[in-house]
CSV table of C-alpha atoms in Angstrom, one decimal:
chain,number,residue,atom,x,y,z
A,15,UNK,CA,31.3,-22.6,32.4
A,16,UNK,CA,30.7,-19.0,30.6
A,17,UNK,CA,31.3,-18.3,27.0
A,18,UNK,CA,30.7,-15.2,25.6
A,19,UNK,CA,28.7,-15.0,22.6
A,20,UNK,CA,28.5,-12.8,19.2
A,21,UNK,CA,25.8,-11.4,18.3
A,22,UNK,CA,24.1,-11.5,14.8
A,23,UNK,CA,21.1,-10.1,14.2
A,24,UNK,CA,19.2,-13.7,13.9
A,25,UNK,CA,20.2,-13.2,17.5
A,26,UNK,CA,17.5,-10.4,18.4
A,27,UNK,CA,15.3,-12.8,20.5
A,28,UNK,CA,18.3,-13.4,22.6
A,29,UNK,CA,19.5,-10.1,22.6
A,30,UNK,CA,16.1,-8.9,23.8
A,31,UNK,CA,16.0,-11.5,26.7
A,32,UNK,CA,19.1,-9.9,27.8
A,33,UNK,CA,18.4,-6.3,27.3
A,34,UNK,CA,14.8,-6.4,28.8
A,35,UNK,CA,16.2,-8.9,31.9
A,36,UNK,CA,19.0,-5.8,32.4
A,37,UNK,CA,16.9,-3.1,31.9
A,38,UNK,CA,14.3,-4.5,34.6
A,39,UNK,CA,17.0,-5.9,37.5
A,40,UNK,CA,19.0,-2.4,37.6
A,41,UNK,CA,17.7,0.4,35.8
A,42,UNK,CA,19.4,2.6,38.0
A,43,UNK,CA,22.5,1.6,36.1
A,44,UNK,CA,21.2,2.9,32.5
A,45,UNK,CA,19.9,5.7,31.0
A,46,UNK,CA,17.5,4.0,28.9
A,47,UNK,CA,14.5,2.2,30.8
A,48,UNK,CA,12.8,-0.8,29.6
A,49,UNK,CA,8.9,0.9,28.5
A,50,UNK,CA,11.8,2.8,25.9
A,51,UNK,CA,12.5,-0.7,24.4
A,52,UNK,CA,9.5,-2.3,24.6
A,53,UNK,CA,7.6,-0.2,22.5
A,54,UNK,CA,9.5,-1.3,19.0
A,55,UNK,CA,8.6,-4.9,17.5
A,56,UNK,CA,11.3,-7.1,15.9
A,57,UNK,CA,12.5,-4.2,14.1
A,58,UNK,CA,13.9,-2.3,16.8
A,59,UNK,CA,15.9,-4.8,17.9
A,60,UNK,CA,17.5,-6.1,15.2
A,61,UNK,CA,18.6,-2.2,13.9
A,62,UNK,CA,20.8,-2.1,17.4
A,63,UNK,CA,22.5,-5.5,16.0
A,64,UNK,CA,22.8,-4.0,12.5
A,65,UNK,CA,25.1,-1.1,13.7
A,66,UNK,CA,27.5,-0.9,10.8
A,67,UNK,CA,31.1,-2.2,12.5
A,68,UNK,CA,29.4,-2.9,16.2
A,69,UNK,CA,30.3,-5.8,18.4
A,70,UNK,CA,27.7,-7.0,20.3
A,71,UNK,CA,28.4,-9.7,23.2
A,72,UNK,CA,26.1,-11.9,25.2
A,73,UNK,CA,27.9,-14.2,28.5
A,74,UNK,CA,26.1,-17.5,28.5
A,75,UNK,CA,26.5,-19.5,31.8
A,76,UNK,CA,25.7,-23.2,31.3
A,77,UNK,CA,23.5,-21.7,27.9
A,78,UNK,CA,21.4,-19.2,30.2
A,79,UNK,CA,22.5,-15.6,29.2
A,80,UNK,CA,23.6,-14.0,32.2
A,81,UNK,CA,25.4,-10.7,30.7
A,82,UNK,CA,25.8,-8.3,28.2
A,83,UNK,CA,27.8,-5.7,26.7
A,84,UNK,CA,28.3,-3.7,23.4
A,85,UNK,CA,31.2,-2.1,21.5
A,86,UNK,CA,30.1,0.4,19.1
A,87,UNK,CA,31.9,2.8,16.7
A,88,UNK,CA,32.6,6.4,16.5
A,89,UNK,CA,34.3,9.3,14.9
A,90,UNK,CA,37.9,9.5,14.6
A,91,UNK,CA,39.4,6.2,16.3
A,92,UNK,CA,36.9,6.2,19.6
A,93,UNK,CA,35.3,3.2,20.1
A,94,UNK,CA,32.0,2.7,22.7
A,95,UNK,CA,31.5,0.7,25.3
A,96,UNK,CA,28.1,0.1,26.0
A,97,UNK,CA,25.2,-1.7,27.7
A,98,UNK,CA,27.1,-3.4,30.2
A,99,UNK,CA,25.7,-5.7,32.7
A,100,UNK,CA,25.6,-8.9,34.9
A,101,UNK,CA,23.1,-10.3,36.5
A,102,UNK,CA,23.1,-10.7,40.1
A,103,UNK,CA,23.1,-14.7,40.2
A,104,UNK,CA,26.5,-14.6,38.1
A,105,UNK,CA,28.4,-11.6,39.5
A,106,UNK,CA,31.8,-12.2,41.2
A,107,UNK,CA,32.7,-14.3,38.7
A,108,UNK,CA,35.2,-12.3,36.3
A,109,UNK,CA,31.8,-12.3,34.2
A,110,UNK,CA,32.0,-8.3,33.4
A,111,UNK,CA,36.1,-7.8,32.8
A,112,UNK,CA,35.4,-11.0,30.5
A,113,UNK,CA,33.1,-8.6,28.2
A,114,UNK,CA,35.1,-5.8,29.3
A,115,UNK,CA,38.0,-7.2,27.7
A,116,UNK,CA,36.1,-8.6,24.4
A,117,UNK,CA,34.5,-5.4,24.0
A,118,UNK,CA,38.4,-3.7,24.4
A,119,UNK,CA,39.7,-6.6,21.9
A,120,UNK,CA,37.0,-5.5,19.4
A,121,UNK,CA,38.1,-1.7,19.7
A,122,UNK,CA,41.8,-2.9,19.0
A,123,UNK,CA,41.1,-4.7,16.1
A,124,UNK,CA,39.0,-2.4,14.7
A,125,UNK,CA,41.5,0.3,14.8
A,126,UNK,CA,40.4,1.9,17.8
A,127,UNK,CA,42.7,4.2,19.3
A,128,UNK,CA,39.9,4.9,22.2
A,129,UNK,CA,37.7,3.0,24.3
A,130,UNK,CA,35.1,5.4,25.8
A,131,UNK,CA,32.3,4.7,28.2
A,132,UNK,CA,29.4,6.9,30.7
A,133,UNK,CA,28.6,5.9,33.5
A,134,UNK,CA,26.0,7.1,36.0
A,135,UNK,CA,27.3,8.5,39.2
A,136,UNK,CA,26.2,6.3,41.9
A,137,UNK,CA,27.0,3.6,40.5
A,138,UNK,CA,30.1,2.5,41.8
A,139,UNK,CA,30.0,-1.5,41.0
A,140,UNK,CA,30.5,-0.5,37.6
A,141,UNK,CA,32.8,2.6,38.0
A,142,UNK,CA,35.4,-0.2,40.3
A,143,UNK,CA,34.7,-2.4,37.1
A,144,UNK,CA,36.2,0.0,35.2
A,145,UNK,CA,39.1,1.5,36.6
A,146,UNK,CA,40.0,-2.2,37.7
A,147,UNK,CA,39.9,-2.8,33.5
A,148,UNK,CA,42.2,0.6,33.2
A,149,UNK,CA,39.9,3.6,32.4
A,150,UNK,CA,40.0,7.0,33.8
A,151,UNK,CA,37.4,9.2,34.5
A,152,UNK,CA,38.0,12.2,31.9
A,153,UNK,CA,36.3,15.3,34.1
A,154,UNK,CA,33.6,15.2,30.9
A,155,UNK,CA,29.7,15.2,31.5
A,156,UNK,CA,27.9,13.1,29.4
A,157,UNK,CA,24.1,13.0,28.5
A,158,UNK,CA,21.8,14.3,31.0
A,159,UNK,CA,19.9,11.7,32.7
A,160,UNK,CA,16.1,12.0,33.4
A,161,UNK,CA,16.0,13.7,36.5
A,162,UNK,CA,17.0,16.9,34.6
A,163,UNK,CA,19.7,17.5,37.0
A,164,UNK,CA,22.5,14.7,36.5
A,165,UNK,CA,24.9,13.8,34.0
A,166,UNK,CA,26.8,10.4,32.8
A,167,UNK,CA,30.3,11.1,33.3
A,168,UNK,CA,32.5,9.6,30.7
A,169,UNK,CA,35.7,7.8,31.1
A,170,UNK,CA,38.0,6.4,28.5
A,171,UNK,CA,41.3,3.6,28.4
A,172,UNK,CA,43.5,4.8,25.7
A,173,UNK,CA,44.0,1.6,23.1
A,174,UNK,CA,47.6,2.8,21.6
């Protein structure tokens, strides 16, 4: 059975698990990599959970985390979805349109009228995730990545 989770920030430790267990099964799925997270102690990880108005959403499978995602704030009605992932013993399992669609609830509630995302080209698990949740790729760029040559592209699902 899989319940997603809240996040608080007594929930670093857990949060940490996930991140680092994400950031070292795909890294070719996010921009940061895991020697960026692992240099900040205790402090680091709780300031990601202290976000002023940020959701932050673990999927537990029989209690072992097995997921993650992130809904974060920004200016003028866009809300962020971020730090997606699955891991590979619990995909195919409705596990990432689950946080997809908490992370969307979260935007609506909070007054979103926006919910925006990057993803890396490539990575076409995620991109089918997605546009199979209703976003669009916008024809933006986002940040460029560390090869100096690509960039995210960003794609949004408008909430109104």
């Amino acid at each position: 059975m899989v319940t997603l989770r809240v996040l608080t920030t007594q929930d670093w430790p857990l949060w940490r698990e996930v991140r680092r267990a994400s950031l070292a099964e795909a890294p070719h799925a996010f921009k940061s990599r895991l020697e960026d997270w692992d240099r900040g102690g205790e402090e680091q990880w709780r300031a990601r959970l202290e976000t002023p108005g940020a959701r932050h959403l673990v999927a537990l499978l029989e209690g072992r985390a097995v997921g993650m995602a992130s809904g974060l704030p920004a200016d003028g009605g866009v809300r962020e979805l971020r730090s997606v992932w699955v891991g590979p013993q619990a995909r195919g399992h409705g596990i990432g349109d689950r946080l997809t669609a908490a992370v969307e609830a979260w935007a609506r509630q909070s007054g979103g009228t926006v919910l925006r995302l990057t993803v890396i080209p490539g990575n076409d698990h995620a991109i089918a995730l997605y546009r199979r949740n209703g976003f669009a790729d916008t024809g933006e760029f986002g940040d460029l990545l560390p090869d100096g040559v690509t960039r995210e592209h960003v794609m949004e699902k408008a909430l109104r």
